[in-house]
Each structure stands twice: as C-alpha cells, then as structure tokens.
Amino acid sequence: MEGCESEVKDFRLSPEAMIMIAGSSKGTQPKYYEEGYWYKANTNGYEGLAEYLAGIVMKHSNVSSYVTYEQCKINGKDGCRSKSFLADGETFLSFERLFQAETGLSLADHIMTIHDVGGRIEFVEDFILNSLDVDVRDYLSKTLSLDALLLNSDRHFNNLGIVANLNTGEYRCAPVFDNGDSLLSSFAKYPPDVSAEENIENVVGCPFSASLFAQAKEAGITLKLDYAGLLSDLEKEPETRALTVLKKQLETYSRIIPDLQNDRQAYK
C-alpha cells in the first residue's frame, strides 16, 4: 500500500453507492459501498490518514486479523477505502445487535449498570461465550490495547463483533476495523492550536471506561509490537500531526506493550 506521498486516487462514486450507516457514537455517518469496497470521506479532520497509519501499526503487531485502509479521494474529498472483510455467505453481527436481539436491551446502556470496568468487560466476554460459544478475550484485549495506543475514542459495540457464516453456521471474531477517530484526527475535539500533550489528556475512551488505558489494562494487554520494523516503516511517511502523535504514543507505550522481536529471539 502506498504512503500518502504517492499519487492519491480519486474515486468518482454515484449517489446510488451511498449507504447511511448508523451506530457510531458520532452519529449517523454517510459511507459508500461499491464493487466490494467501503469508502469513507473525512468529516472531522484526517480520519483516512489515521486509518492508514493504524494499518501500518497492526502490520507490525501480533494482531492476526485487521482491515487495511488506502488513502484516497472520494468525489474530490479526502478519505479512505477498504475492502469488505466479509466473504460470500458471511454477515457481521455486532455485539450491540446480538445483545439487543437476545434481550431487547441496549448493551451500551446495560454495562453502565456494572460498577467496575473489569466486570463490564467480563460481562461482555461471558455473554458472547454463552450465546455463540466464541471466546473473545484475546480479541478484546488486542483491540482495546490498540485503542489505548492509537487514542481511538470511538470504539463502541457496533464496531466490535462476530462474523457469522450463514452457510456453515461457524463464527469467528471480526477483524479490527474502524480506527478513524484515532491519533487526534478530529480538529473539532482536538484543536490544532492546542499542544499534543494537552489534547492527549482530553481524550475520552469508550465503551467500557473513559480511560483508554484502564480498559486495556483490565482486558489484559496481550498486544505486542515489532517496534524496529514499525519505526522503520514510519520513517517513510511524511511528517504530519498524526505521525507525530503516533511516535509520541509509541514512546509512551514501549514500557507497556512488549516488543514482538523479543519473543522471536527467544525461539532462535
């Protein structure tokens, strides 16, 4: 995938390709779907760049399933696109949809009746295990750890979920996707004239806690990164606020998220 210094494609999409997708904590967001690709235009800042950089991070991690995003223009407006992660006969079942179908209640509202963060995470893990016999502990651990690293303040129960194969009845954890509200991408929430340090202090997490680090810690941090490989790839990217924030976060979390290379060396 090309870095943003390369020529960016401008995809001309018809109004018929627009699909209104509800469920984000930011409200209903217009997206496009055409020929197996999802397209999202930037609405608050540099969401497409944040998605792109998140993909580079996961490339150098022990996350086995994730969505990569290509920076592009959509009818002349900056954004990104990603290939659908669903194969023929598959459907995405969000945690929120699953809980509402079984109980008629909102999962986001219900877990707030549980006092402690660890209990909220355990409740969701137990619900999915009892409902579908799918263990989501590692999936949640890695996703929430990534959210803490990337400062993703828009993780919710509609972009956490399970992929169901309607033909075989098999289930698997969905790939990690929807990281656009990362790396201080929203200028409205994180003004450019405010320092990165102050903006980082103002990031509010979800869906289990307002503290991204607290929910990652309670889920157990199983994420690992190849720091050397990641930093080498990031050096090829042009300097942007997103890149500066990412490097700052990597420096902070190098004491928290283990180095994947240490594991590899142990087996040599």
mmCIF file of C-alpha atoms in Angstrom:
data_model
loop_
_atom_site.group_PDB
_atom_site.id
_atom_site.type_symbol
_atom_site.label_atom_id
_atom_site.label_comp_id
_atom_site.label_asym_id
_atom_site.label_seq_id
_atom_site.Cartn_x
_atom_site.Cartn_y
_atom_site.Cartn_z
ATOM 1 C CA MET A 1 0.000 0.000 0.000
ATOM 2 C CA GLU A 2 1.405 3.343 -0.949
ATOM 3 C CA GLY A 3 2.203 6.069 1.538
ATOM 4 C CA CYS A 4 0.398 9.382 1.351
ATOM 5 C CA GLU A 5 3.284 10.972 -0.501
ATOM 6 C CA SER A 6 2.293 8.905 -3.572
ATOM 7 C CA GLU A 7 -0.403 9.857 -6.033
ATOM 8 C CA VAL A 8 -3.801 9.540 -4.390
ATOM 9 C CA LYS A 9 -6.613 8.071 -6.456
ATOM 10 C CA ASP A 10 -9.853 9.998 -6.794
ATOM 11 C CA PHE A 11 -12.825 7.635 -6.953
ATOM 12 C CA ARG A 12 -15.946 9.044 -8.540
ATOM 13 C CA LEU A 13 -18.922 7.367 -6.891
ATOM 14 C CA SER A 14 -22.558 7.807 -7.780
ATOM 15 C CA PRO A 15 -25.243 8.781 -5.220
ATOM 16 C CA GLU A 16 -26.614 5.251 -5.581
ATOM 17 C CA ALA A 17 -23.448 3.940 -3.907
ATOM 18 C CA MET A 18 -24.071 5.932 -0.723
ATOM 19 C CA ILE A 19 -25.286 3.938 2.264
ATOM 20 C CA MET A 20 -26.293 5.564 5.540
ATOM 21 C CA ILE A 21 -24.696 3.662 8.383
ATOM 22 C CA ALA A 22 -25.933 4.295 11.916
ATOM 23 C CA GLY A 23 -24.221 3.267 15.130
ATOM 24 C CA SER A 24 -21.203 5.495 15.592
ATOM 25 C CA SER A 25 -21.005 7.484 18.795
ATOM 26 C CA LYS A 26 -20.519 10.444 16.457
ATOM 27 C CA GLY A 27 -23.932 9.807 14.915
ATOM 28 C CA THR A 28 -25.025 8.556 11.519
ATOM 29 C CA GLN A 29 -22.194 8.752 9.012
ATOM 30 C CA PRO A 30 -22.591 8.535 5.234
ATOM 31 C CA LYS A 31 -20.449 5.885 3.609
ATOM 32 C CA TYR A 32 -20.218 4.437 0.133
ATOM 33 C CA TYR A 33 -20.086 0.815 -0.938
ATOM 34 C CA GLU A 34 -19.188 -0.213 -4.484
ATOM 35 C CA GLU A 35 -17.750 -3.391 -6.002
ATOM 36 C CA GLY A 36 -16.557 -4.895 -2.730
ATOM 37 C CA TYR A 37 -15.051 -1.710 -1.248
ATOM 38 C CA TRP A 38 -16.200 0.630 1.509
ATOM 39 C CA TYR A 39 -15.409 4.325 1.089
ATOM 40 C CA LYS A 40 -15.384 6.913 3.884
ATOM 41 C CA ALA A 41 -14.817 10.624 3.340
ATOM 42 C CA ASN A 42 -13.136 12.682 6.045
ATOM 43 C CA THR A 43 -15.681 14.675 8.024
ATOM 44 C CA ASN A 44 -13.786 15.952 11.078
ATOM 45 C CA GLY A 45 -10.119 16.113 10.086
ATOM 46 C CA TYR A 46 -7.785 13.382 8.863
ATOM 47 C CA GLU A 47 -9.665 10.144 9.599
ATOM 48 C CA GLY A 48 -8.359 8.492 6.429
ATOM 49 C CA LEU A 49 -4.756 9.098 7.456
ATOM 50 C CA ALA A 50 -5.467 7.740 10.931
ATOM 51 C CA GLU A 51 -6.947 4.566 9.407
ATOM 52 C CA TYR A 52 -3.925 4.199 7.134
ATOM 53 C CA LEU A 53 -1.396 4.590 9.952
ATOM 54 C CA ALA A 54 -3.353 2.203 12.176
ATOM 55 C CA GLY A 55 -2.945 -0.414 9.453
ATOM 56 C CA ILE A 56 0.829 0.067 9.474
ATOM 57 C CA VAL A 57 0.861 -0.420 13.251
ATOM 58 C CA MET A 58 -1.130 -3.654 13.016
ATOM 59 C CA LYS A 59 1.112 -4.905 10.215
ATOM 60 C CA HIS A 60 3.933 -4.882 12.774
ATOM 61 C CA SER A 61 1.942 -6.485 15.580
ATOM 62 C CA ASN A 62 0.608 -9.860 16.688
ATOM 63 C CA VAL A 63 -2.902 -8.900 15.555
ATOM 64 C CA SER A 64 -3.742 -11.595 13.029
ATOM 65 C CA SER A 65 -6.925 -10.153 11.541
ATOM 66 C CA TYR A 66 -7.416 -6.490 10.701
ATOM 67 C CA VAL A 67 -8.661 -4.221 7.948
ATOM 68 C CA THR A 68 -6.205 -2.078 5.989
ATOM 69 C CA TYR A 69 -7.224 1.264 4.548
ATOM 70 C CA GLU A 70 -5.971 3.015 1.439
ATOM 71 C CA GLN A 71 -5.942 6.798 1.462
ATOM 72 C CA CYS A 72 -7.892 8.215 -1.445
ATOM 73 C CA LYS A 73 -10.279 10.923 -2.550
ATOM 74 C CA ILE A 74 -13.999 10.349 -2.852
ATOM 75 C CA ASN A 75 -15.594 12.670 -5.369
ATOM 76 C CA GLY A 76 -12.742 15.078 -4.754
ATOM 77 C CA LYS A 77 -12.831 14.890 -0.955
ATOM 78 C CA ASP A 78 -10.068 13.285 1.142
ATOM 79 C CA GLY A 79 -10.905 9.943 2.707
ATOM 80 C CA CYS A 80 -10.064 6.273 2.557
ATOM 81 C CA ARG A 81 -11.329 2.966 1.282
ATOM 82 C CA SER A 82 -11.126 -0.620 2.486
ATOM 83 C CA LYS A 83 -12.023 -3.973 1.024
ATOM 84 C CA SER A 84 -15.025 -5.696 2.588
ATOM 85 C CA PHE A 85 -13.918 -8.288 5.135
ATOM 86 C CA LEU A 86 -16.979 -10.462 4.505
ATOM 87 C CA ALA A 87 -16.838 -13.432 2.158
ATOM 88 C CA ASP A 88 -19.869 -14.802 0.325
ATOM 89 C CA GLY A 89 -22.393 -16.144 2.810
ATOM 90 C CA GLU A 90 -20.962 -14.181 5.744
ATOM 91 C CA THR A 91 -22.545 -11.439 7.837
ATOM 92 C CA PHE A 92 -21.271 -9.158 10.584
ATOM 93 C CA LEU A 93 -23.023 -9.390 13.945
ATOM 94 C CA SER A 94 -22.115 -6.525 16.230
ATOM 95 C CA PHE A 95 -22.086 -7.064 19.991
ATOM 96 C CA GLU A 96 -24.849 -4.470 20.255
ATOM 97 C CA ARG A 97 -27.030 -6.225 17.677
ATOM 98 C CA LEU A 98 -26.515 -9.603 19.347
ATOM 99 C CA PHE A 99 -27.422 -8.290 22.794
ATOM 100 C CA GLN A 100 -30.499 -6.433 21.582
ATOM 101 C CA ALA A 101 -31.704 -9.498 19.668
ATOM 102 C CA GLU A 102 -31.436 -11.664 22.789
ATOM 103 C CA THR A 103 -32.585 -9.242 25.483
ATOM 104 C CA GLY A 104 -34.288 -6.299 23.774
ATOM 105 C CA LEU A 105 -31.940 -4.014 25.698
ATOM 106 C CA SER A 106 -29.022 -1.786 24.763
ATOM 107 C CA LEU A 107 -25.660 -3.336 25.615
ATOM 108 C CA ALA A 108 -24.047 0.101 25.879
ATOM 109 C CA ASP A 109 -26.635 1.138 28.458
ATOM 110 C CA HIS A 110 -26.664 -2.160 30.323
ATOM 111 C CA ILE A 111 -22.958 -2.394 31.062
ATOM 112 C CA MET A 112 -23.063 1.029 32.701
ATOM 113 C CA THR A 113 -25.110 -0.603 35.472
ATOM 114 C CA ILE A 114 -21.993 -2.644 36.304
ATOM 115 C CA HIS A 115 -19.791 -0.711 38.688
ATOM 116 C CA ASP A 116 -16.257 -1.747 37.755
ATOM 117 C CA VAL A 117 -14.528 -1.759 34.365
ATOM 118 C CA GLY A 118 -13.263 -5.316 34.706
ATOM 119 C CA GLY A 119 -16.786 -6.517 35.457
ATOM 120 C CA ARG A 120 -18.137 -4.781 32.359
ATOM 121 C CA ILE A 121 -15.554 -6.465 30.140
ATOM 122 C CA GLU A 122 -16.146 -9.842 31.770
ATOM 123 C CA PHE A 123 -19.904 -9.466 31.261
ATOM 124 C CA VAL A 124 -19.486 -8.949 27.517
ATOM 125 C CA GLU A 125 -16.984 -11.802 27.229
ATOM 126 C CA ASP A 126 -19.358 -14.153 29.084
ATOM 127 C CA PHE A 127 -22.359 -13.023 27.029
ATOM 128 C CA ILE A 128 -20.665 -13.817 23.696
ATOM 129 C CA LEU A 129 -19.271 -17.112 25.010
ATOM 130 C CA ASN A 130 -22.669 -18.238 26.305
ATOM 131 C CA SER A 131 -24.545 -17.051 23.213
ATOM 132 C CA LEU A 132 -22.247 -18.215 20.409
ATOM 133 C CA ASP A 133 -19.537 -20.289 22.118
ATOM 134 C CA VAL A 134 -16.902 -17.801 20.889
ATOM 135 C CA ASP A 135 -14.059 -16.733 23.154
ATOM 136 C CA VAL A 136 -13.488 -13.015 22.538
ATOM 137 C CA ARG A 137 -10.992 -12.374 25.346
ATOM 138 C CA ASP A 138 -7.931 -12.121 23.101
ATOM 139 C CA TYR A 139 -9.879 -10.143 20.503
ATOM 140 C CA LEU A 140 -10.980 -7.583 23.077
ATOM 141 C CA SER A 141 -7.564 -7.455 24.709
ATOM 142 C CA LYS A 142 -5.719 -6.646 21.498
ATOM 143 C CA THR A 143 -8.399 -4.238 20.249
ATOM 144 C CA LEU A 144 -8.551 -2.252 23.476
ATOM 145 C CA SER A 145 -4.752 -2.169 23.695
ATOM 146 C CA LEU A 146 -4.605 -0.764 20.169
ATOM 147 C CA ASP A 147 -7.254 1.800 21.062
ATOM 148 C CA ALA A 148 -5.163 2.979 24.008
ATOM 149 C CA LEU A 149 -2.047 3.229 21.860
ATOM 150 C CA LEU A 150 -3.832 4.976 18.981
ATOM 151 C CA LEU A 151 -6.080 7.150 21.181
ATOM 152 C CA ASN A 152 -9.184 5.780 19.492
ATOM 153 C CA SER A 153 -12.131 7.387 21.253
ATOM 154 C CA ASP A 154 -14.819 5.889 19.028
ATOM 155 C CA ARG A 155 -14.739 2.188 19.867
ATOM 156 C CA HIS A 156 -18.285 1.026 20.537
ATOM 157 C CA PHE A 157 -20.432 -2.094 20.442
ATOM 158 C CA ASN A 158 -21.343 -1.592 16.801
ATOM 159 C CA ASN A 159 -17.737 -1.896 15.597
ATOM 160 C CA LEU A 160 -16.938 -4.836 17.875
ATOM 161 C CA GLY A 161 -18.442 -8.090 16.731
ATOM 162 C CA ILE A 162 -18.539 -11.548 15.241
ATOM 163 C CA VAL A 163 -18.536 -12.745 11.643
ATOM 164 C CA ALA A 164 -21.099 -15.497 11.079
ATOM 165 C CA ASN A 165 -21.014 -17.876 8.123
ATOM 166 C CA LEU A 166 -24.648 -18.371 7.191
ATOM 167 C CA ASN A 167 -23.858 -21.491 5.170
ATOM 168 C CA THR A 168 -21.813 -23.403 7.741
ATOM 169 C CA GLY A 169 -23.031 -21.891 10.994
ATOM 170 C CA GLU A 170 -19.452 -21.123 12.010
ATOM 171 C CA TYR A 171 -18.383 -17.976 13.856
ATOM 172 C CA ARG A 172 -15.149 -16.009 14.116
ATOM 173 C CA CYS A 173 -14.096 -12.737 15.691
ATOM 174 C CA ALA A 174 -14.322 -9.830 13.288
ATOM 175 C CA PRO A 175 -11.096 -8.203 12.156
ATOM 176 C CA VAL A 176 -10.104 -4.975 13.886
ATOM 177 C CA PHE A 177 -11.568 -2.091 11.887
ATOM 178 C CA ASP A 178 -12.868 1.483 12.199
ATOM 179 C CA ASN A 179 -9.901 3.359 13.668
ATOM 180 C CA GLY A 180 -10.569 6.723 12.051
ATOM 181 C CA ASP A 181 -11.163 8.578 15.314
ATOM 182 C CA SER A 182 -7.541 7.937 16.338
ATOM 183 C CA LEU A 183 -4.358 9.994 16.634
ATOM 184 C CA LEU A 184 -6.273 13.212 17.413
ATOM 185 C CA SER A 185 -7.828 13.135 13.926
ATOM 186 C CA SER A 186 -10.786 15.351 14.863
ATOM 187 C CA PHE A 187 -9.900 19.037 14.736
ATOM 188 C CA ALA A 188 -13.180 19.869 16.497
ATOM 189 C CA LYS A 189 -12.331 17.759 19.529
ATOM 190 C CA TYR A 190 -8.564 18.290 19.418
ATOM 191 C CA PRO A 191 -7.821 21.798 18.081
ATOM 192 C CA PRO A 192 -4.548 22.264 16.171
ATOM 193 C CA ASP A 193 -3.631 25.268 18.319
ATOM 194 C CA VAL A 194 -3.616 23.115 21.467
ATOM 195 C CA SER A 195 -0.499 21.091 22.268
ATOM 196 C CA ALA A 196 -0.451 17.364 21.561
ATOM 197 C CA GLU A 197 0.135 16.684 25.266
ATOM 198 C CA GLU A 198 -2.960 18.645 26.303
ATOM 199 C CA ASN A 199 -5.090 17.111 23.568
ATOM 200 C CA ILE A 200 -3.989 13.625 24.604
ATOM 201 C CA GLU A 201 -5.043 14.386 28.181
ATOM 202 C CA ASN A 202 -8.508 15.302 26.874
ATOM 203 C CA VAL A 203 -9.150 12.022 25.020
ATOM 204 C CA VAL A 204 -12.187 10.230 26.438
ATOM 205 C CA GLY A 205 -12.375 6.487 25.922
ATOM 206 C CA CYS A 206 -15.197 4.010 25.439
ATOM 207 C CA PRO A 207 -17.037 1.624 25.514
ATOM 208 C CA PHE A 208 -16.018 0.262 28.926
ATOM 209 C CA SER A 209 -14.272 3.248 30.501
ATOM 210 C CA ALA A 210 -13.472 6.905 29.904
ATOM 211 C CA SER A 211 -9.835 5.870 30.370
ATOM 212 C CA LEU A 212 -8.461 4.042 27.334
ATOM 213 C CA PHE A 213 -5.567 2.714 29.378
ATOM 214 C CA ALA A 214 -7.821 1.487 32.214
ATOM 215 C CA GLN A 215 -9.973 -0.617 29.901
ATOM 216 C CA ALA A 216 -6.928 -2.002 28.096
ATOM 217 C CA LYS A 217 -5.321 -2.938 31.405
ATOM 218 C CA GLU A 218 -8.483 -4.621 32.685
ATOM 219 C CA ALA A 219 -8.816 -6.620 29.444
ATOM 220 C CA GLY A 220 -5.187 -7.724 29.757
ATOM 221 C CA ILE A 221 -2.586 -6.351 27.372
ATOM 222 C CA THR A 222 -1.670 -9.187 25.004
ATOM 223 C CA LEU A 223 -0.748 -6.868 22.131
ATOM 224 C CA LYS A 224 2.890 -6.988 21.028
ATOM 225 C CA LEU A 225 4.700 -4.793 18.517
ATOM 226 C CA ASP A 226 7.762 -5.100 16.324
ATOM 227 C CA TYR A 227 8.997 -1.635 17.232
ATOM 228 C CA ALA A 228 12.061 -1.686 14.970
ATOM 229 C CA GLY A 229 10.088 -2.713 11.891
ATOM 230 C CA LEU A 230 7.260 -0.314 12.671
ATOM 231 C CA LEU A 231 9.517 2.695 13.203
ATOM 232 C CA SER A 232 11.399 1.839 10.011
ATOM 233 C CA ASP A 233 8.150 1.934 8.024
ATOM 234 C CA LEU A 234 7.009 5.131 9.722
ATOM 235 C CA GLU A 235 10.213 6.877 8.685
ATOM 236 C CA LYS A 236 8.991 6.546 5.092
ATOM 237 C CA GLU A 237 5.859 8.561 5.869
ATOM 238 C CA PRO A 238 5.698 12.364 5.579
ATOM 239 C CA GLU A 239 5.610 14.418 8.758
ATOM 240 C CA THR A 240 2.051 15.090 9.893
ATOM 241 C CA ARG A 241 0.353 15.699 13.217
ATOM 242 C CA ALA A 242 -0.932 12.125 13.099
ATOM 243 C CA LEU A 243 2.583 10.738 12.697
ATOM 244 C CA THR A 244 3.938 12.948 15.496
ATOM 245 C CA VAL A 245 1.197 11.772 17.848
ATOM 246 C CA LEU A 246 1.772 8.125 16.906
ATOM 247 C CA LYS A 247 5.507 8.347 17.590
ATOM 248 C CA LYS A 248 4.798 10.027 20.926
ATOM 249 C CA GLN A 249 2.368 7.247 21.849
ATOM 250 C CA LEU A 250 4.848 4.552 20.809
ATOM 251 C CA GLU A 251 7.441 6.089 23.095
ATOM 252 C CA THR A 252 4.962 6.102 25.978
ATOM 253 C CA TYR A 253 3.679 2.577 25.391
ATOM 254 C CA SER A 254 7.083 1.000 24.769
ATOM 255 C CA ARG A 255 7.129 0.460 28.539
ATOM 256 C CA ILE A 256 3.704 -1.191 28.469
ATOM 257 C CA ILE A 257 3.319 -3.104 25.197
ATOM 258 C CA PRO A 258 6.010 -5.813 24.826
ATOM 259 C CA ASP A 259 8.373 -5.996 21.873
ATOM 260 C CA LEU A 260 7.427 -8.788 19.484
ATOM 261 C CA GLN A 261 11.057 -9.221 18.484
ATOM 262 C CA ASN A 262 11.962 -10.380 21.997
ATOM 263 C CA ASP A 263 9.660 -13.375 21.559
ATOM 264 C CA ARG A 264 11.154 -14.175 18.170
ATOM 265 C CA GLN A 265 14.672 -14.025 19.557
ATOM 266 C CA ALA A 266 13.713 -16.460 22.310
ATOM 267 C CA TYR A 267 12.883 -19.148 19.742
ATOM 268 C CA LYS A 268 16.130 -18.804 17.780
#
